[in-house]
Short mmCIF file of C-alpha atoms in Angstrom, two decimals:
data_model
loop_
_atom_site.label_atom_id
_atom_site.label_comp_id
_atom_site.label_asym_id
_atom_site.label_seq_id
_atom_site.Cartn_x
_atom_site.Cartn_y
_atom_site.Cartn_z
CA MET A 1 41.70 172.25 102.37
CA ALA A 2 41.81 169.18 100.00
CA GLN A 3 45.51 167.97 99.32
CA ALA A 4 46.86 168.02 95.89
CA LYS A 5 47.30 164.61 94.41
CA PRO A 6 50.70 163.69 93.87
CA SER A 7 51.99 163.92 90.20
CA MET A 8 52.40 160.84 88.42
CA PRO A 9 56.12 160.23 87.13
CA ALA A 10 56.34 160.62 83.44
CA PRO A 11 56.38 157.50 81.39
CA PRO A 12 59.49 156.31 80.03
CA PRO A 13 60.12 157.07 76.36
CA THR A 14 59.17 154.39 73.77
CA LEU A 15 61.83 152.32 72.07
CA ALA A 16 60.56 154.15 68.68
CA GLU A 17 60.90 157.68 70.24
CA VAL A 18 64.36 156.72 71.59
CA ARG A 19 65.36 155.52 68.11
CA GLU A 20 64.30 158.69 66.72
CA ARG A 21 65.97 160.60 68.97
CA ILE A 22 69.33 158.88 68.12
CA ASP A 23 68.71 159.15 64.63
CA ALA A 24 68.66 162.94 64.97
CA ILE A 25 71.89 163.13 67.09
CA ASP A 26 73.43 161.00 64.35
CA ALA A 27 72.61 163.42 61.75
CA GLU A 28 73.74 166.22 64.08
CA LEU A 29 76.95 164.45 64.69
CA LEU A 30 77.77 163.99 61.21
CA ARG A 31 76.98 167.51 60.38
CA LEU A 32 79.74 168.72 63.21
CA VAL A 33 82.17 166.04 62.18
CA ASP A 34 82.09 167.02 58.62
CA GLU A 35 82.46 170.58 59.19
CA ARG A 36 85.30 169.96 61.63
CA ALA A 37 86.97 167.55 58.70
CA SER A 38 86.76 170.53 56.29
CA LEU A 39 88.56 172.63 58.54
CA ALA A 40 91.64 170.42 58.09
CA SER A 41 92.26 172.01 54.68
CA VAL A 42 91.61 175.33 55.99
CA VAL A 43 94.71 174.88 58.42
CA ALA A 44 96.86 173.44 55.69
CA ALA A 45 96.40 176.64 53.66
CA ALA A 46 97.02 178.75 56.73
CA LYS A 47 100.13 176.94 57.35
CA ALA A 48 101.32 177.17 53.65
CA ALA A 49 100.76 180.94 53.83
CA ALA A 50 102.74 181.23 56.95
CA GLY A 51 105.67 179.39 55.38
CA GLU A 52 105.22 175.81 57.40
CA ALA A 53 103.97 173.94 54.27
CA GLY A 54 106.84 171.34 54.64
CA ARG A 55 106.51 170.66 58.28
CA PHE A 56 104.72 167.85 59.88
CA GLY A 57 101.67 169.05 61.74
CA LEU A 58 101.61 166.80 64.41
CA ARG A 59 101.79 168.62 68.11
CA PRO A 60 101.61 166.37 70.74
CA ALA A 61 101.63 168.67 73.62
CA ARG A 62 98.41 170.71 72.06
CA GLU A 63 96.60 167.29 71.60
CA ALA A 64 97.08 166.32 75.09
CA GLN A 65 95.84 169.61 76.26
CA LEU A 66 92.86 169.35 74.20
CA LEU A 67 91.84 165.86 75.24
CA ARG A 68 92.42 166.92 78.99
CA LYS A 69 90.07 169.70 78.63
CA LEU A 70 87.54 167.32 77.18
CA LEU A 71 87.68 164.99 79.71
CA ALA A 72 87.39 167.34 82.30
CA SER A 73 83.93 168.51 80.94
CA PRO A 74 80.86 167.28 82.32
CA ARG A 75 79.67 163.98 80.88
CA HIS A 76 77.09 161.57 81.61
CA GLY A 77 77.69 158.66 79.69
CA ALA A 78 80.96 159.04 77.46
CA THR A 79 83.75 157.04 79.14
CA PRO A 80 87.27 158.55 78.91
CA ALA A 81 88.03 155.85 76.51
CA LEU A 82 85.27 156.69 74.10
CA VAL A 83 86.36 160.21 74.00
CA VAL A 84 89.82 159.65 73.44
CA ARG A 85 89.23 157.20 70.66
CA ILE A 86 86.81 159.69 68.65
CA TRP A 87 89.35 162.32 69.02
CA ARG A 88 92.31 160.49 68.13
CA GLU A 89 90.52 159.57 64.86
CA LEU A 90 89.63 162.87 64.27
CA ILE A 91 93.12 164.30 64.73
CA GLY A 92 94.58 161.69 62.59
CA GLU A 93 92.46 162.14 59.81
CA SER A 94 93.28 166.14 59.90
CA LEU A 95 96.85 165.43 60.03
CA MET A 96 96.53 163.10 56.93
CA VAL A 97 94.71 166.04 55.12
CA GLN A 98 97.47 168.36 55.93
CA GLY A 99 100.18 166.29 54.69
CA PRO A 100 102.20 163.13 54.70
CA PHE A 101 101.48 160.85 57.95
CA SER A 102 102.67 157.42 58.18
CA LEU A 103 103.46 154.74 60.93
CA ALA A 104 106.45 152.21 61.28
CA VAL A 105 105.72 149.77 64.00
CA TRP A 106 108.37 147.32 65.86
CA GLY A 107 106.72 145.26 68.38
CA GLY A 108 109.38 143.07 69.84
CA GLY A 109 107.95 139.81 71.11
CA ASP A 110 104.44 140.97 70.84
CA PRO A 111 103.73 142.77 67.33
CA ALA A 112 99.76 142.66 67.46
CA ARG A 113 99.77 144.62 70.75
CA ALA A 114 102.34 147.15 69.30
CA VAL A 115 99.74 147.83 66.55
CA GLU A 116 96.84 147.87 68.50
CA LEU A 117 98.48 150.58 70.64
CA ALA A 118 99.59 152.63 67.55
CA ARG A 119 96.13 152.34 66.23
CA LEU A 120 94.58 153.74 69.73
CA ARG A 121 97.03 156.60 69.71
CA PHE A 122 97.07 157.70 65.93
CA GLY A 123 93.88 156.40 64.62
CA ALA A 124 93.13 154.53 61.53
CA ALA A 125 93.97 157.20 59.01
CA PRO A 126 97.80 157.06 58.59
CA ALA A 127 99.24 154.22 56.50
CA LEU A 128 100.99 151.47 58.71
CA LYS A 129 103.63 149.15 58.30
CA GLN A 130 105.43 146.55 60.54
CA ALA A 131 109.05 147.04 60.79
CA ARG A 132 111.42 143.83 61.05
CA ARG A 133 114.02 145.78 63.19
CA PRO A 134 113.69 148.88 65.34
CA GLU A 135 116.56 150.68 62.90
CA ASP A 136 113.94 150.15 60.10
CA ALA A 137 111.27 152.03 62.36
CA LEU A 138 113.47 154.62 63.22
CA ALA A 139 114.54 155.07 59.64
CA ALA A 140 111.02 155.71 58.69
CA ALA A 141 110.45 158.25 61.26
CA ARG A 142 113.23 160.51 59.61
CA GLN A 143 110.86 160.90 56.56
CA LEU A 144 108.58 163.78 56.51
CA GLY A 145 105.37 162.63 58.51
CA GLY A 146 106.94 159.63 59.67
CA VAL A 147 106.18 158.00 63.24
CA ALA A 148 107.96 155.38 64.64
CA VAL A 149 106.20 153.10 67.60
CA LEU A 150 108.49 150.88 69.09
CA ALA A 151 107.92 148.26 71.89
CA LEU A 152 110.16 148.34 75.12
CA ALA A 153 111.62 145.11 75.07
CA PRO A 154 113.71 143.36 77.71
CA ASP A 155 116.51 142.65 75.28
CA ASN A 156 116.78 145.78 73.01
CA ALA A 157 118.00 149.07 73.78
CA TRP A 158 117.02 150.77 70.53
CA TRP A 159 116.24 153.76 72.51
CA GLY A 160 119.90 154.31 73.51
CA ARG A 161 120.39 155.24 69.77
CA LEU A 162 118.33 158.19 70.15
CA LEU A 163 121.39 159.73 72.10
CA ALA A 164 123.18 160.23 68.82
CA GLU A 165 120.13 161.54 66.94
CA ARG A 166 120.03 165.25 66.09
CA LYS A 167 115.99 165.58 65.60
CA LEU A 168 114.40 162.26 66.42
CA ARG A 169 112.60 162.44 69.97
CA VAL A 170 110.43 160.40 72.08
CA PHE A 171 107.15 162.24 72.07
CA ALA A 172 104.35 159.57 73.15
CA ALA A 173 104.18 157.00 75.90
CA LEU A 174 101.73 154.22 74.82
CA PRO A 175 99.03 153.64 75.70
CA CYS A 176 97.89 157.29 76.28
CA LEU A 177 95.17 155.95 79.15
CA ALA A 178 96.15 154.08 82.30
CA ALA A 179 92.99 151.94 81.86
CA TRP A 180 94.60 150.59 78.59
CA GLY A 181 97.29 148.83 80.28
CA PRO A 182 101.02 149.88 81.67
CA LEU A 183 103.50 151.83 79.47
CA SER A 184 104.77 149.43 76.85
CA ALA A 185 105.79 151.12 73.61
CA LEU A 186 107.10 154.70 72.80
CA GLY A 187 106.30 157.07 69.89
CA VAL A 188 109.22 158.74 68.12
CA ALA A 189 109.24 161.20 65.42
CA GLU A 190 111.09 164.22 64.13
CA VAL A 191 108.61 166.83 66.01
CA GLU A 192 109.05 169.67 68.55
CA VAL A 193 108.74 168.16 72.02
CA GLU A 194 106.94 170.69 74.20
CA PRO A 195 105.66 170.72 77.78
CA SER A 196 101.82 169.89 78.14
CA GLY A 197 101.42 170.43 82.00
CA GLN A 198 101.58 166.92 82.85
CA ASP A 199 104.55 165.24 81.46
CA GLN A 200 107.18 162.42 81.57
CA THR A 201 110.79 162.72 80.57
CA PHE A 202 112.77 159.69 79.23
CA TRP A 203 116.40 159.66 80.12
CA VAL A 204 119.22 157.19 79.15
CA THR A 205 122.48 156.35 81.14
CA ASP A 206 125.58 154.06 80.86
CA ALA A 207 125.81 154.17 84.70
CA PRO A 208 127.31 150.67 85.93
CA GLN A 209 125.27 150.84 89.15
CA SER A 210 122.03 149.27 89.67
CA ALA A 211 118.81 150.78 88.33
CA SER A 212 117.80 151.07 92.15
CA ALA A 213 121.17 152.74 92.99
CA VAL A 214 120.60 155.35 89.99
CA GLU A 215 117.23 155.85 91.00
CA LEU A 216 118.28 156.67 94.65
CA ALA A 217 121.03 159.32 93.35
CA LEU A 218 118.42 161.08 91.23
CA SER A 219 115.84 161.17 94.19
CA ARG A 220 118.56 162.82 96.50
CA ASP A 221 118.70 165.39 93.73
CA GLY A 222 114.73 165.76 93.56
CA VAL A 223 114.33 163.81 90.54
CA ALA A 224 111.57 161.09 90.87
CA ALA A 225 112.58 158.44 88.45
CA THR A 226 111.21 155.22 87.47
CA PRO A 227 113.45 152.38 85.68
CA LEU A 228 111.91 151.29 82.53
CA ALA A 229 114.39 149.04 80.70
CA GLN A 230 118.22 148.05 80.52
CA ALA A 231 120.11 146.39 77.81
CA GLY A 232 123.40 146.68 76.17
CA GLY A 233 125.12 148.26 79.18
CA LEU A 234 122.46 151.14 79.00
CA LYS A 235 119.27 151.84 81.46
CA LEU A 236 116.14 153.57 80.50
CA PHE A 237 114.49 155.78 83.21
CA MET A 238 110.94 157.91 82.95
CA LEU A 239 111.36 161.00 84.96
CA ALA A 240 108.10 162.64 86.40
CA GLY A 241 108.01 166.02 84.90
CA PHE A 242 109.48 167.97 82.06
CA TYR A 243 113.30 168.13 81.93
CA GLN A 244 115.38 169.99 79.58
CA PRO A 245 118.44 168.21 78.17
CA ASP A 246 120.95 170.61 79.82
CA ASP A 247 119.22 170.20 83.41
CA ALA A 248 122.00 170.53 86.17
CA ARG A 249 120.33 167.50 88.08
CA LEU A 250 121.03 165.29 85.32
CA ALA A 251 124.45 166.31 84.81
CA ARG A 252 125.25 165.21 88.18
CA ALA A 253 123.42 161.81 87.73
CA PRO A 254 125.67 158.63 87.46
CA GLY A 255 127.02 157.97 84.04
CA GLN A 256 129.43 159.05 81.68
CA LEU A 257 127.09 158.62 78.45
CA SER A 258 123.66 159.84 79.51
CA GLY A 259 120.90 162.11 78.03
CA VAL A 260 117.31 163.03 77.77
CA ILE A 261 115.90 161.09 74.83
CA GLY A 262 112.40 163.09 74.77
CA ALA A 263 109.23 163.67 76.84
CA ALA A 264 105.75 162.77 76.48
CA PRO A 265 102.24 163.67 78.14
CA GLY A 266 101.69 161.47 80.97
CA PRO A 267 98.44 159.29 81.34
CA LEU A 268 95.20 161.27 80.26
CA ASP A 269 92.97 159.54 82.84
CA VAL A 270 95.20 160.03 85.86
#
């Protein structure tokens, strides 16, 4: 019996064929992006009907859950950075349609990096202004739709002021991808801080002990803490997990003046 001849591999597509396929995908992408963008006004109308017209639409936990779901989906060529950047732009544009949305950025010793992080996290849609002082950025965040992005500077304990704030809370740790560098800024706004499933809580104390001693004391109570900054007699720690302000373990921690100043989703690529 004659053996069947091995089949020849299909020739690779020509450059013209690849370009034609890209053009078709671009057209379909535009159609889908346009459809998604148009839903922002529908969301705004639904919120108005539900009596939520005067509320800032930012929902950090929901965004993080959406992005984690997308990053967990099978992909062949799209990197986590590409996926996050595209959807951050879509989300930012949607928030702009729903109501006021603006950024105030204080960058400490590296203003350009802080602006870059703000744009990576919130997209190009919201207006952005650079603040001369942390107090100016926090004041802007008290306005409807206002978000402050503030650098973690070694000589400024702006985060300690949040202990006295009624509504302002840390809700974002920047950058949101570990691949984009170490944690170097925080996002603050008058938004509801909810657990996303993989979170980091930010806690401040005036404990006179060293940061390592406070970290050890917390660990004995089952709290994993990482020192982030200290200035002006205060220390800022990042706690692994989502902690409520009245958590008994934190009440037993060193310090007379202490408290939770917010929480944020952990890096999306970890």
